[in-house]
């Protein structure tokens, strides 16, 4: 019975498998041979620095069974997290970040065959956050030291709205925060005490916001 049950369980994919099978369309300037080089260097415990098809140099910083972080060039990074749902199926969470110089990210989900999923799994829609400046309130800490007028003035400083996303290596969560690309240093200092990250933790089928 145990053998039969094990045969019925879906095979579990590793992040290394997914990295090697990554479609060229996701990273057009990194082919299969170069992705294999990155993974092999990580396995050997040496610096995973590989030239891409544009003659830029990338580096894979981390590759574990469920997580990968790759600096594709000086301004472009990928993070990937393999998530397991309650039915034992697996989902790939991919965060694609460009830094020019402040970071702005997109987040997408795939099955283990690299078919894109039309789902957000409980995360807010980044396009809505960027297009609706009113939604930046979720990134501001509630504080008694600011008047409503002062708080509104600080929120108006965030223009354009750019959202940076990160995947921690040590936990199944997603962290969102605002970038501040066109602010003066004194404006950034004013925001430092009130801007906060928004964190969502994977709960088996959906991400739930940490309060």
Short mmCIF file of N, CA and C in Angstrom, two decimals, residues 86-161:
data_model
loop_
_atom_site.label_atom_id
_atom_site.label_comp_id
_atom_site.label_asym_id
_atom_site.label_seq_id
_atom_site.Cartn_x
_atom_site.Cartn_y
_atom_site.Cartn_z
N UNK A 86 -1.28 22.68 -1.41
CA UNK A 86 -1.85 21.68 -0.50
C UNK A 86 -2.15 20.35 -1.20
N UNK A 87 -2.31 20.38 -2.53
CA UNK A 87 -2.55 19.13 -3.27
C UNK A 87 -1.25 18.50 -3.76
N UNK A 88 -0.11 19.00 -3.27
CA UNK A 88 1.24 18.51 -3.61
C UNK A 88 1.74 18.96 -4.98
N UNK A 89 0.93 19.68 -5.75
CA UNK A 89 1.43 20.24 -6.99
C UNK A 89 2.37 21.40 -6.66
N UNK A 90 3.19 21.77 -7.64
CA UNK A 90 4.21 22.79 -7.41
C UNK A 90 4.02 23.99 -8.33
N UNK A 91 4.40 25.14 -7.82
CA UNK A 91 4.27 26.41 -8.53
C UNK A 91 5.61 27.14 -8.44
N UNK A 92 6.01 27.76 -9.54
CA UNK A 92 7.23 28.57 -9.56
C UNK A 92 6.84 30.04 -9.44
N UNK A 93 7.39 30.70 -8.43
CA UNK A 93 7.23 32.14 -8.28
C UNK A 93 8.52 32.79 -8.81
N UNK A 94 8.39 33.66 -9.80
CA UNK A 94 9.55 34.28 -10.44
C UNK A 94 9.47 35.79 -10.29
N UNK A 95 10.52 36.38 -9.73
CA UNK A 95 10.62 37.83 -9.58
C UNK A 95 11.73 38.34 -10.48
N UNK A 96 11.37 39.25 -11.37
CA UNK A 96 12.28 39.80 -12.37
C UNK A 96 12.48 41.29 -12.03
N UNK A 97 13.71 41.69 -11.72
CA UNK A 97 13.96 43.05 -11.24
C UNK A 97 15.00 43.75 -12.09
N UNK A 98 14.66 44.98 -12.51
CA UNK A 98 15.60 45.85 -13.21
C UNK A 98 15.92 47.02 -12.28
N UNK A 99 17.17 47.42 -12.30
CA UNK A 99 17.62 48.51 -11.44
C UNK A 99 18.25 49.60 -12.32
N UNK A 100 17.61 50.80 -12.35
CA UNK A 100 18.10 51.83 -13.25
C UNK A 100 17.94 53.25 -12.69
N UNK A 101 18.55 53.65 -11.58
CA UNK A 101 19.30 52.77 -10.68
C UNK A 101 18.43 52.15 -9.58
N UNK A 102 17.22 52.71 -9.36
CA UNK A 102 16.33 52.15 -8.33
C UNK A 102 15.61 50.92 -8.87
N UNK A 103 15.33 49.93 -8.02
CA UNK A 103 14.75 48.68 -8.52
C UNK A 103 13.25 48.78 -8.80
N UNK A 104 12.84 48.11 -9.86
CA UNK A 104 11.43 47.92 -10.18
C UNK A 104 11.25 46.48 -10.62
N UNK A 105 10.21 45.81 -10.10
CA UNK A 105 10.07 44.37 -10.31
C UNK A 105 8.75 44.01 -10.97
N UNK A 106 8.77 42.85 -11.59
CA UNK A 106 7.54 42.17 -11.98
C UNK A 106 7.55 40.81 -11.30
N UNK A 107 6.37 40.26 -11.08
CA UNK A 107 6.26 38.95 -10.45
C UNK A 107 5.31 38.10 -11.28
N UNK A 108 5.68 36.85 -11.51
CA UNK A 108 4.86 35.95 -12.33
C UNK A 108 4.93 34.54 -11.77
N UNK A 109 3.97 33.73 -12.18
CA UNK A 109 3.88 32.35 -11.69
C UNK A 109 3.80 31.38 -12.86
N UNK A 110 4.43 30.21 -12.67
CA UNK A 110 4.46 29.18 -13.70
C UNK A 110 4.24 27.82 -13.05
N UNK A 111 3.77 26.86 -13.87
CA UNK A 111 3.79 25.49 -13.40
C UNK A 111 5.18 24.92 -13.67
N UNK A 112 5.40 23.67 -13.33
CA UNK A 112 6.75 23.11 -13.46
C UNK A 112 7.12 22.75 -14.89
N UNK A 113 6.18 22.97 -15.83
CA UNK A 113 6.49 22.83 -17.26
C UNK A 113 6.71 24.20 -17.91
N UNK A 114 6.85 25.21 -17.08
CA UNK A 114 7.06 26.58 -17.51
C UNK A 114 5.90 27.12 -18.35
N UNK A 115 4.69 26.67 -18.01
CA UNK A 115 3.49 27.28 -18.57
C UNK A 115 3.04 28.38 -17.61
N UNK A 116 2.91 29.58 -18.14
CA UNK A 116 2.57 30.71 -17.27
C UNK A 116 1.16 30.56 -16.73
N UNK A 117 0.98 30.86 -15.45
CA UNK A 117 -0.31 30.73 -14.78
C UNK A 117 -0.95 32.11 -14.66
N UNK A 118 -2.22 32.17 -14.99
CA UNK A 118 -2.97 33.42 -14.88
C UNK A 118 -3.55 33.51 -13.48
N UNK A 119 -2.67 33.74 -12.52
CA UNK A 119 -3.09 33.78 -11.11
C UNK A 119 -2.12 34.65 -10.34
N UNK A 120 -2.60 35.26 -9.27
CA UNK A 120 -1.74 36.08 -8.41
C UNK A 120 -1.51 35.43 -7.06
N UNK A 121 -2.27 34.36 -6.75
CA UNK A 121 -2.12 33.61 -5.51
C UNK A 121 -2.17 34.53 -4.27
N UNK A 122 -3.07 35.48 -4.32
CA UNK A 122 -3.31 36.33 -3.15
C UNK A 122 -2.47 37.58 -3.09
N UNK A 123 -1.51 37.76 -3.99
CA UNK A 123 -0.67 38.96 -3.98
C UNK A 123 -1.40 40.11 -4.68
N UNK A 124 -1.12 41.34 -4.26
CA UNK A 124 -1.74 42.48 -4.95
C UNK A 124 -1.20 42.60 -6.37
N UNK A 125 -2.02 43.14 -7.25
CA UNK A 125 -1.62 43.35 -8.63
C UNK A 125 -0.66 44.52 -8.70
N UNK A 126 0.58 44.28 -9.13
CA UNK A 126 1.59 45.34 -9.16
C UNK A 126 1.20 46.45 -10.13
N UNK A 127 0.55 46.08 -11.23
CA UNK A 127 0.13 47.10 -12.19
C UNK A 127 -0.85 48.08 -11.54
N UNK A 128 -1.76 47.56 -10.72
CA UNK A 128 -2.72 48.43 -10.03
C UNK A 128 -2.01 49.33 -9.02
N UNK A 129 -1.01 48.76 -8.33
CA UNK A 129 -0.26 49.57 -7.36
C UNK A 129 0.45 50.72 -8.05
N UNK A 130 1.01 50.45 -9.23
CA UNK A 130 1.76 51.48 -9.94
C UNK A 130 0.84 52.53 -10.55
N UNK A 131 -0.31 52.09 -11.08
CA UNK A 131 -1.20 53.02 -11.79
C UNK A 131 -2.11 53.81 -10.85
N UNK A 132 -2.30 53.32 -9.63
CA UNK A 132 -3.19 53.99 -8.67
C UNK A 132 -2.36 54.44 -7.48
N UNK A 133 -1.96 55.71 -7.50
CA UNK A 133 -1.09 56.24 -6.45
C UNK A 133 -1.73 56.15 -5.07
N UNK A 134 -3.06 56.11 -5.02
CA UNK A 134 -3.74 56.02 -3.73
C UNK A 134 -3.43 54.74 -2.97
N UNK A 135 -3.02 53.70 -3.71
CA UNK A 135 -2.73 52.43 -3.06
C UNK A 135 -1.37 52.41 -2.34
N UNK A 136 -0.60 53.50 -2.46
CA UNK A 136 0.67 53.53 -1.75
C UNK A 136 0.50 53.60 -0.24
N UNK A 137 -0.71 53.86 0.23
CA UNK A 137 -0.94 53.96 1.67
C UNK A 137 -0.52 52.70 2.41
N UNK A 138 -0.62 51.54 1.75
CA UNK A 138 -0.28 50.29 2.42
C UNK A 138 1.20 50.23 2.78
N UNK A 139 2.02 51.08 2.17
CA UNK A 139 3.46 51.07 2.43
C UNK A 139 3.87 52.10 3.48
N UNK A 140 2.90 52.82 4.05
CA UNK A 140 3.20 53.83 5.04
C UNK A 140 2.79 53.36 6.43
N UNK A 141 3.72 53.43 7.35
CA UNK A 141 3.42 53.04 8.73
C UNK A 141 2.50 54.07 9.37
N UNK A 142 1.58 53.57 10.22
CA UNK A 142 0.72 54.46 10.97
C UNK A 142 1.52 55.06 12.12
N UNK A 143 1.53 56.39 12.19
CA UNK A 143 2.30 57.03 13.25
C UNK A 143 1.56 58.25 13.77
N UNK A 144 1.69 58.50 15.07
CA UNK A 144 1.03 59.65 15.69
C UNK A 144 1.86 60.92 15.56
N UNK A 145 3.08 60.79 15.04
CA UNK A 145 3.97 61.95 14.98
C UNK A 145 3.71 62.82 13.76
N UNK A 146 2.92 62.32 12.80
CA UNK A 146 2.62 63.08 11.59
C UNK A 146 1.15 63.49 11.56
N UNK A 147 0.89 64.70 11.14
CA UNK A 147 -0.49 65.12 10.91
C UNK A 147 -0.97 64.52 9.60
N UNK A 148 -2.28 64.55 9.39
CA UNK A 148 -2.83 64.03 8.13
C UNK A 148 -2.28 64.81 6.93
N UNK A 149 -2.08 66.10 7.12
CA UNK A 149 -1.53 66.93 6.03
C UNK A 149 -0.10 66.52 5.71
N UNK A 150 0.72 66.30 6.74
CA UNK A 150 2.11 65.90 6.53
C UNK A 150 2.18 64.52 5.89
N UNK A 151 1.32 63.59 6.34
CA UNK A 151 1.30 62.25 5.76
C UNK A 151 0.92 62.29 4.29
N UNK A 152 -0.09 63.11 3.95
CA UNK A 152 -0.51 63.23 2.56
C UNK A 152 0.60 63.83 1.71
N UNK A 153 1.34 64.78 2.27
CA UNK A 153 2.45 65.40 1.53
C UNK A 153 3.54 64.38 1.24
N UNK A 154 3.84 63.52 2.21
CA UNK A 154 4.86 62.49 2.00
C UNK A 154 4.41 61.48 0.95
N UNK A 155 3.14 61.12 0.97
CA UNK A 155 2.65 60.18 -0.04
C UNK A 155 2.75 60.76 -1.44
N UNK A 156 2.56 62.07 -1.55
CA UNK A 156 2.64 62.71 -2.87
C UNK A 156 4.06 62.72 -3.42
N UNK A 157 5.04 62.53 -2.56
CA UNK A 157 6.42 62.47 -3.03
C UNK A 157 6.69 61.23 -3.87
N UNK A 158 5.89 60.20 -3.66
CA UNK A 158 6.11 58.94 -4.39
C UNK A 158 5.49 59.06 -5.78
N UNK A 159 6.25 59.58 -6.70
CA UNK A 159 5.78 59.78 -8.07
C UNK A 159 6.99 59.80 -9.00
N UNK A 160 7.08 58.84 -9.93
CA UNK A 160 6.13 57.75 -10.20
C UNK A 160 6.22 56.65 -9.15
N UNK A 161 5.18 55.83 -9.11
CA UNK A 161 5.16 54.71 -8.19
C UNK A 161 5.92 53.54 -8.81
#
